[in-house]
PDB file of C-alpha atoms in Angstrom:
ATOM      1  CA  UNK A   1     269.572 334.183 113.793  1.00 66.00           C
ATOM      2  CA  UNK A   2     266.532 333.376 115.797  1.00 68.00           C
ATOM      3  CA  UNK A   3     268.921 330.982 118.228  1.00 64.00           C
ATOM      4  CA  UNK A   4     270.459 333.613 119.204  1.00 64.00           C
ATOM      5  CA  UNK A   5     268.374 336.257 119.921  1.00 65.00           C
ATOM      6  CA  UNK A   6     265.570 333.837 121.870  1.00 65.00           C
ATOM      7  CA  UNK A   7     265.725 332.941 125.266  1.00 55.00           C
ATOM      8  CA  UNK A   8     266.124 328.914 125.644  1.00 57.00           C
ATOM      9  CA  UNK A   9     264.734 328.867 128.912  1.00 59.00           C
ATOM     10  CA  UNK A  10     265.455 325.131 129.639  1.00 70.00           C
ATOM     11  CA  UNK A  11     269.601 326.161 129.370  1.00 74.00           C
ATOM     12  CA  UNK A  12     268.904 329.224 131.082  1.00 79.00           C
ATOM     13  CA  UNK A  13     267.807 327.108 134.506  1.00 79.00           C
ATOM     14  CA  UNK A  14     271.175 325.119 134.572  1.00 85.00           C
ATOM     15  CA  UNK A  15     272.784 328.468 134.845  1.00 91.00           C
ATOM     16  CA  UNK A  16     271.016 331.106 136.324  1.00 90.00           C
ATOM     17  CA  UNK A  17     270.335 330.002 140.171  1.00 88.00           C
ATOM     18  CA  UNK A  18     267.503 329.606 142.608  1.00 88.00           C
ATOM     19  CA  UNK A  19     266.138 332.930 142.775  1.00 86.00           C
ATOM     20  CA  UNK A  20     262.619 332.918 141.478  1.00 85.00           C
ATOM     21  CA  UNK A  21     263.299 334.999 138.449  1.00 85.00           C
ATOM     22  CA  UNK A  22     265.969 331.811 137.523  1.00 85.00           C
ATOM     23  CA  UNK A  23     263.208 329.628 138.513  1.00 79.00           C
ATOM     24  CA  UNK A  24     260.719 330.862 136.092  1.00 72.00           C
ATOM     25  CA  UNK A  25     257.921 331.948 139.332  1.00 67.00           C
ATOM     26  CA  UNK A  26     257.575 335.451 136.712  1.00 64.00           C
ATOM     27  CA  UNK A  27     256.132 334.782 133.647  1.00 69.00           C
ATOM     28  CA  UNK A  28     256.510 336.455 130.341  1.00 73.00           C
ATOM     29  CA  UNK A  29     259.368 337.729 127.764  1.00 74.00           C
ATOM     30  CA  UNK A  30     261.156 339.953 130.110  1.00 81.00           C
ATOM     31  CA  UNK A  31     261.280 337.896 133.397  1.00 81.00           C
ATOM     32  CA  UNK A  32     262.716 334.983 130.808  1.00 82.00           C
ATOM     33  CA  UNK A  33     265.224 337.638 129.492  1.00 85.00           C
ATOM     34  CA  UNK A  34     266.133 338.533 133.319  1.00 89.00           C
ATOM     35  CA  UNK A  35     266.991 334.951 133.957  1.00 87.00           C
ATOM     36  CA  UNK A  36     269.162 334.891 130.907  1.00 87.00           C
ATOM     37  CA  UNK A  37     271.093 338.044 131.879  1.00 92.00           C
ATOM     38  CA  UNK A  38     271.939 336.355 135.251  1.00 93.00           C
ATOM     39  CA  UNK A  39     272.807 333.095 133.236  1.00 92.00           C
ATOM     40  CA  UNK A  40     275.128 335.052 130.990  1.00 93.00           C
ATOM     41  CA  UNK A  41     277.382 336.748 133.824  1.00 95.00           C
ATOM     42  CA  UNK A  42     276.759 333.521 136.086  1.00 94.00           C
ATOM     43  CA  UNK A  43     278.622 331.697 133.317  1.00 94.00           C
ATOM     44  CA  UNK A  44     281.518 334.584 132.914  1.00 95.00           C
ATOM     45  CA  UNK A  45     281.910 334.640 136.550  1.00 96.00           C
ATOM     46  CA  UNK A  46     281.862 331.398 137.681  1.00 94.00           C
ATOM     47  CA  UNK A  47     282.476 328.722 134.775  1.00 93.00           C
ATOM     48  CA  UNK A  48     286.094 328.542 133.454  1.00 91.00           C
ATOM     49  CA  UNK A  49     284.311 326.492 130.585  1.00 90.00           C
ATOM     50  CA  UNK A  50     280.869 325.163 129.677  1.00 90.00           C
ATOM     51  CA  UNK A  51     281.104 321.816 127.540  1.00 89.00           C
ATOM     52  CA  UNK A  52     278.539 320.918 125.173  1.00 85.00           C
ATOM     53  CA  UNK A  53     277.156 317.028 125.136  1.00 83.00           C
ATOM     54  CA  UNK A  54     275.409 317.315 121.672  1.00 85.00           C
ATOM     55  CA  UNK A  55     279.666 317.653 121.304  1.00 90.00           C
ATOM     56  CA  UNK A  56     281.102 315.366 123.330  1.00 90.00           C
ATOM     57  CA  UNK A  57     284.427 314.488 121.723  1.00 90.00           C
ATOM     58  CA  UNK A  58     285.344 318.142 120.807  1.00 93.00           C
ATOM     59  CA  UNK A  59     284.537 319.214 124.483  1.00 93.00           C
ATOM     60  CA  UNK A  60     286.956 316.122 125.545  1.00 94.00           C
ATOM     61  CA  UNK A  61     289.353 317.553 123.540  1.00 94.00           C
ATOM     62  CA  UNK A  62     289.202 321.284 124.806  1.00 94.00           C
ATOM     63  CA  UNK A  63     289.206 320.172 128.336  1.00 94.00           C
ATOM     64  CA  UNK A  64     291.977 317.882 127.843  1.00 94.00           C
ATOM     65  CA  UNK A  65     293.767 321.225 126.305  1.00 95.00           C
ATOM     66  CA  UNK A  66     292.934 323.664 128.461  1.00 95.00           C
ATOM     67  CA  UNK A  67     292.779 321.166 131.617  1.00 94.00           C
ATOM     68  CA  UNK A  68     295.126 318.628 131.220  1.00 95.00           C
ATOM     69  CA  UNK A  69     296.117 317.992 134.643  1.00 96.00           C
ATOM     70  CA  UNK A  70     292.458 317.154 134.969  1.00 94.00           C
ATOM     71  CA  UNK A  71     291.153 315.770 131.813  1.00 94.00           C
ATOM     72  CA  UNK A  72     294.355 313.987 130.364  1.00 94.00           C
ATOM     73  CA  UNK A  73     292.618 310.683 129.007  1.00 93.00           C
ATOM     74  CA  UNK A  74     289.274 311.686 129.131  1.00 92.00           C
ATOM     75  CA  UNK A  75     288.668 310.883 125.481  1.00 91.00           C
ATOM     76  CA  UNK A  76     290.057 307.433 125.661  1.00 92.00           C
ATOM     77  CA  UNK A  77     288.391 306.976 128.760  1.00 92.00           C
ATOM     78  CA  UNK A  78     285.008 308.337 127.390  1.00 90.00           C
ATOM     79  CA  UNK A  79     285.629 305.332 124.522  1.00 90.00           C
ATOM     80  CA  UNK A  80     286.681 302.958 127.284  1.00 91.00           C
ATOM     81  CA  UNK A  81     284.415 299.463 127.313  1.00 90.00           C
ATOM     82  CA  UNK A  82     283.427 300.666 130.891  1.00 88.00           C
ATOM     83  CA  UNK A  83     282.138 303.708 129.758  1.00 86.00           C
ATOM     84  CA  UNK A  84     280.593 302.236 126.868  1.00 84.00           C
ATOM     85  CA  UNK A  85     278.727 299.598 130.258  1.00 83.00           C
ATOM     86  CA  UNK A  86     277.737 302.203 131.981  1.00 80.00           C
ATOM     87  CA  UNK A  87     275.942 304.443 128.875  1.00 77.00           C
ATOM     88  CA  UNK A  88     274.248 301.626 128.056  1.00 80.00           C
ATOM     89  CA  UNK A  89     272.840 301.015 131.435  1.00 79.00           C
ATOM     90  CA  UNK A  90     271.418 304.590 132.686  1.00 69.00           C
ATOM     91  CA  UNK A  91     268.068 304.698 132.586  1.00 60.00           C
ATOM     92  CA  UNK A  92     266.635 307.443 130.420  1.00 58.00           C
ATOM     93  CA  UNK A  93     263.694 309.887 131.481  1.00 53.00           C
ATOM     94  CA  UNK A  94     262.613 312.916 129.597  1.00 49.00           C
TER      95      UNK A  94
END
């Protein structure tokens, strides 16, 4: 599938560092495919787990397994009324 065989640059950023290949100073298909190479091993090196937000409640749910000395709650607390304040109250910019 196309999705997985193109580079997404804006995810690669998030993971790949501050080196100027990671920050996108080289242009082109292969300096983009660089970045993601470093993004990939960044993320098997250094992340125990990457959550997604599109998938909130399932990430909840796998942290709260895998991490539950940590994330025990998190899904009712995600729910909670003061969580449900606070969404509602960040300001948005795209």
């Amino acid at each position: 599938m196309k999705d997985c065989t193109t580079v997404v640059w804006k995810y690669t950023r998030f993971f790949c560092g501050n080196s100027a290949t990671c920050k996108g100073e080289s242009r082109g298909f292969e300096a983009k495919g660089a970045a993601a190479e470093i993004a990939k091993k960044r993320i098997l090196r250094d992340y125990f787990l990457v959550g997604i937000l599109e998938q909130f409640e399932d990430t909840l749910s796998l942290f709260q397994k895998l991490l539950p000395q940590f994330f025990t709650g998190a899904r009712e607390a995600a729910r909670s009324e003061f969580a449900k304040i606070g969404r509602s109250t960040t300001v948005h910019h795209c």
